[in-house]
Coordinates of C-alpha atoms and ligand atoms in Angstrom, one line a residue:
M1 CA 0.4 -0.1 -0.1
T2 CA 1.4 3.1 -0.9
I3 CA 1.2 6.2 1.4
E4 CA 0.3 9.4 -0.4
L5 CA -0.4 12.9 1.4
A6 CA -3.3 14.9 -0.3
P7 CA -3.0 18.8 0.7
S8 CA -5.9 20.4 0.8
I9 CA -6.0 23.9 -0.7
L10 CA -9.2 24.8 1.3
S11 CA -6.9 26.0 4.1
A12 CA -4.3 27.6 1.8
N13 CA -3.9 32.0 0.9
F14 CA -6.5 31.8 -2.2
A15 CA -4.2 35.4 -3.0
R16 CA -1.1 33.0 -3.5
L17 CA -2.7 29.5 -4.3
G18 CA -0.2 28.1 -6.9
E19 CA 2.9 29.5 -4.9
E20 CA 1.4 27.6 -1.8
A21 CA 0.3 24.6 -3.8
K22 CA 3.6 24.0 -5.3
A23 CA 5.4 24.3 -1.7
A24 CA 2.8 21.6 -0.5
L25 CA 3.8 19.3 -3.6
D26 CA 7.4 20.1 -2.8
G27 CA 7.4 19.0 0.5
G28 CA 6.0 15.3 -0.6
G29 CA 2.3 15.8 -1.4
T30 CA 1.6 13.7 -4.7
V31 CA -2.0 14.6 -5.3
L32 CA -3.6 17.9 -4.8
H33 CA -7.2 17.8 -3.1
V34 CA -9.7 20.7 -4.0
D35 CA -12.9 21.4 -2.5
V36 CA -15.6 22.2 -4.5
M37 CA -18.7 23.7 -2.5
D38 CA -22.0 25.2 -3.6
G39 CA -23.4 26.7 -0.3
H40 CA -26.3 24.3 -0.3
F41 CA -25.1 20.7 0.1
V42 CA -22.6 22.0 2.4
P43 CA -23.0 25.4 4.7
N44 CA -19.9 27.4 2.7
I45 CA -19.2 28.3 -0.6
T46 CA -15.4 27.7 -2.3
V47 CA -14.3 27.3 -6.1
G48 CA -15.5 25.6 -9.2
P49 CA -14.0 24.6 -12.6
L50 CA -12.4 28.4 -13.3
V51 CA -9.9 27.7 -10.1
V52 CA -9.1 23.8 -11.4
A53 CA -8.3 25.2 -15.0
A54 CA -6.1 27.9 -13.2
L55 CA -4.3 25.2 -11.0
R56 CA -3.9 22.7 -14.0
K57 CA -2.3 25.6 -16.0
T58 CA 0.4 26.5 -13.3
L59 CA 0.9 23.0 -12.2
P60 CA 0.5 20.6 -15.4
N61 CA 1.4 17.3 -14.1
A62 CA -0.2 17.5 -10.8
I63 CA -3.0 15.0 -9.4
L64 CA -5.9 17.2 -9.2
D65 CA -8.5 15.3 -6.7
C66 CA -12.0 17.1 -6.8
H67 CA -14.3 16.6 -3.9
L68 CA -17.7 17.7 -4.9
M69 CA -20.0 19.2 -1.8
I70 CA -22.7 19.9 -4.3
E71 CA -26.2 19.3 -4.9
H72 CA -26.8 18.1 -8.7
P73 CA -22.7 17.3 -9.3
D74 CA -23.8 15.7 -12.9
E75 CA -24.2 19.0 -14.1
F76 CA -20.8 20.1 -12.9
I77 CA -18.6 17.2 -13.7
P78 CA -18.2 18.0 -17.5
A79 CA -17.0 21.2 -17.0
L80 CA -14.7 20.0 -13.8
A81 CA -12.9 17.1 -16.4
E82 CA -12.7 19.8 -19.2
A83 CA -10.9 22.4 -16.5
G84 CA -8.4 19.2 -16.0
A85 CA -9.7 17.6 -13.0
S86 CA -7.9 13.8 -12.7
W87 CA -10.5 12.7 -10.1
I88 CA -13.4 13.6 -9.3
S89 CA -15.5 12.2 -6.4
V90 CA -19.4 12.7 -4.9
H91 CA -20.9 12.5 -2.1
Q92 CA -23.1 9.1 -1.9
E93 CA -25.7 11.5 0.2
A94 CA -25.9 13.7 -2.6
C95 CA -26.7 11.4 -5.5
I96 CA -30.0 10.0 -6.1
H97 CA -28.0 7.8 -8.9
L98 CA -24.7 7.2 -7.7
H99 CA -24.1 4.5 -10.3
R100 CA -25.0 6.9 -13.0
T101 CA -23.1 9.6 -11.6
L102 CA -19.6 7.3 -11.1
Q103 CA -20.1 6.2 -14.9
L104 CA -20.5 10.1 -16.0
I105 CA -17.0 10.9 -14.2
E106 CA -15.4 7.8 -16.1
S107 CA -16.9 8.9 -19.5
H108 CA -15.2 11.9 -19.1
G109 CA -11.9 10.6 -18.5
C110 CA -11.6 11.3 -15.0
K111 CA -11.3 8.4 -12.1
S112 CA -14.2 8.3 -10.2
G113 CA -14.4 8.4 -6.1
V114 CA -17.3 8.1 -3.6
V115 CA -17.3 10.3 -0.5
L116 CA -19.3 9.4 2.7
N117 CA -20.6 11.8 5.4
P118 CA -19.6 10.8 9.0
A119 CA -23.2 9.5 9.8
T120 CA -23.5 7.1 6.7
P121 CA -22.6 3.7 7.2
V122 CA -20.0 2.1 4.5
H123 CA -22.5 -0.5 3.4
M124 CA -24.5 2.6 1.7
V125 CA -21.6 2.2 -1.4
D126 CA -21.8 -1.5 -1.3
E127 CA -23.0 -1.9 -4.9
V128 CA -20.6 0.8 -6.4
L129 CA -17.3 -0.5 -5.0
D130 CA -16.6 -2.5 -8.3
L131 CA -16.6 0.7 -10.1
V132 CA -14.8 3.5 -8.0
H133 CA -11.1 4.2 -7.7
H134 CA -11.5 5.5 -4.2
V135 CA -13.6 5.7 -1.1
L136 CA -13.5 9.3 0.8
V137 CA -14.2 8.4 4.1
M138 CA -14.7 11.9 6.1
S139 CA -13.6 12.3 9.5
V140 CA -15.5 15.6 9.7
N141 CA -18.7 16.9 9.1
P142 CA -18.1 18.8 5.5
G143 CA -17.8 22.2 4.8
F144 CA -14.7 23.8 6.6
G145 CA -11.0 22.9 7.6
A146 CA -9.5 22.7 11.0
Q147 CA -11.9 20.5 12.9
K148 CA -11.8 18.0 15.5
F149 CA -10.9 14.3 14.2
I150 CA -14.2 12.2 14.4
S151 CA -12.9 8.7 15.5
G152 CA -15.9 6.6 13.9
A153 CA -14.0 7.1 10.9
L154 CA -11.3 4.7 11.9
R155 CA -14.0 1.9 12.2
K156 CA -15.1 2.7 8.9
I157 CA -11.9 2.6 7.3
K158 CA -11.1 -0.5 8.7
T159 CA -14.4 -1.8 7.1
L160 CA -13.6 -0.8 3.9
V161 CA -10.2 -2.6 4.1
E162 CA -12.1 -6.0 5.0
V163 CA -14.5 -5.5 2.4
R164 CA -12.0 -4.8 0.0
E165 CA -10.0 -8.1 1.0
A166 CA -13.6 -10.0 1.3
L167 CA -14.2 -9.1 -2.3
G168 CA -10.7 -9.0 -4.1
L169 CA -11.3 -5.1 -5.2
S170 CA -8.7 -2.8 -5.8
F171 CA -10.6 0.6 -4.4
R172 CA -7.9 3.1 -2.4
I173 CA -9.3 4.5 1.0
E174 CA -8.6 7.8 1.3
V175 CA -9.7 10.0 4.7
D176 CA -10.3 13.5 4.5
G177 CA -10.7 16.0 8.1
G178 CA -8.5 16.7 11.3
V179 CA -6.0 14.6 9.9
A180 CA -2.4 15.7 11.3
L181 CA 0.8 15.1 13.5
D182 CA -1.8 13.7 16.4
T183 CA -3.9 11.7 13.8
V184 CA -2.1 10.6 11.4
G185 CA -0.7 7.5 12.7
D186 CA -4.4 6.1 13.6
V187 CA -5.9 6.7 9.9
V188 CA -2.9 5.0 8.7
R189 CA -2.9 1.8 10.6
A190 CA -6.7 1.6 10.4
G191 CA -5.6 1.2 6.9
A192 CA -6.3 4.6 4.9
E193 CA -3.8 5.5 2.6
L194 CA -4.6 8.7 0.8
L195 CA -4.8 11.2 3.7
V196 CA -6.3 14.5 2.7
A197 CA -5.1 17.5 4.9
G198 CA -5.3 21.2 4.7
N199 CA -4.7 22.7 8.2
A200 CA -1.9 20.4 9.2
V201 CA -0.2 21.3 6.0
F202 CA -1.5 25.4 5.4
A203 CA -2.2 27.1 8.3
K204 CA 1.0 28.3 10.2
G205 CA 4.3 27.4 9.6
N206 CA 6.2 26.3 6.4
I207 CA 4.0 24.7 4.0
R208 CA 6.7 22.6 2.6
E209 CA 7.9 21.5 5.8
N210 CA 4.1 20.8 7.5
A211 CA 4.1 18.2 4.4
K212 CA 7.3 16.7 4.5
K213 CA 6.9 15.9 8.7
L214 CA 3.3 14.8 8.4
L215 CA 3.9 12.1 5.3
E216 CA 6.9 11.2 7.5
A217 CA 4.8 10.4 10.8
A218 CA 2.3 8.8 7.9
R219 CA 5.0 6.3 7.0
S220 CA 6.4 5.8 9.9
A221 CA 3.0 4.9 11.0
T222 CA 3.0 2.2 8.5
L223 CA 6.5 0.6 9.4
T224 CA 4.8 -0.1 12.9
R225 CA 1.5 -1.5 11.8
A226 CA 0.4 -4.9 13.3
Ligands
DX5_1 C1 -13.5 19.7 4.4 C2 -12.9 19.6 3.2 C3 -12.0 18.9 3.7 C4 -10.9 20.5 4.7 C5 -10.4 19.2 5.5 O1 -15.0 19.8 4.2 O2 -13.7 18.4 2.8 O3 -10.9 18.6 2.5 O4 -9.9 20.7 3.6 O5 -9.2 20.2 6.3 P1 -8.2 20.2 7.5 O6 -7.5 18.9 7.3 O7 -8.4 21.0 8.3 O8 -9.9 19.5 8.4
ZN2 ZN1 -12.5 17.3 1.2

C-alpha cells in the first residue's frame, strides 16, 4: 500500500494559491485536494471549474482530486473534467443515481470516487465499490477546515479494508478531515492510504516542511502497523 499525502487547498491563502500549492507538492504531497462547495449541500462556498483550470495551467502534471460537496453534481462534472480534474468524487448523500453519476465521471476520462459523511455507514456504497477508484471517508462534517477528527471514521476505514479484501477489489481508501500529526498514525494503522490534510499543511509555519513532517509521520506509522 502506497501512502500518499493530498494537501487540501481549502486552508491555503487563495491570493497565493499557485505558490502555496507548489510548496505543498514540493514537501511530498502527490495529490492536490480541491474542495468544491456550493453553499447548499454544505454551508460554505469555495471554488469551481475556473480555479481548477488555473491550477491545471500552473501545475500541468499534478493529480487534481476534486471533492464535490454540491447538489446536482452531474451538472458540473463535464466542466470540471474539461478544466483538468484528474479525480472527481461525489457524496453518496448527494446522488440519487449514484451509479450513473460515477459512470458519468469515468466517461469524461476522470477517476471516480464516492464520499461518505460521518453519519453514513459503509454499506450504503456496497454496490458501487467495484466501480470506483477511491472511497473517501469523511472524518469531519464537510464544509470547513480545521475541525476535530471524528474517531468513528477509523472503524469505517477498517470495514472498507475488510470488504475490499473479502471481495477482491482494488479501490483506494482516502480520509479527509482533522488529519494532523496527532491523528495520522491512527488513520494509517486503520488502513487509509490517501491522506487529505488542509490545516496541518497550510495554516501556519512552513508549508513544505509541514507536508514533509506529516508524510514522514504517516510512513513511520506504516512501519509499526501490526
Ligand atoms: C472539509 C474538506 C476538507 C478540509 C480538511 O469539508 O473536505 O478537505 O480541507 O481540512 P482539515 O485538514 O483542516 O481538517
Ligand atoms: Zn475534502
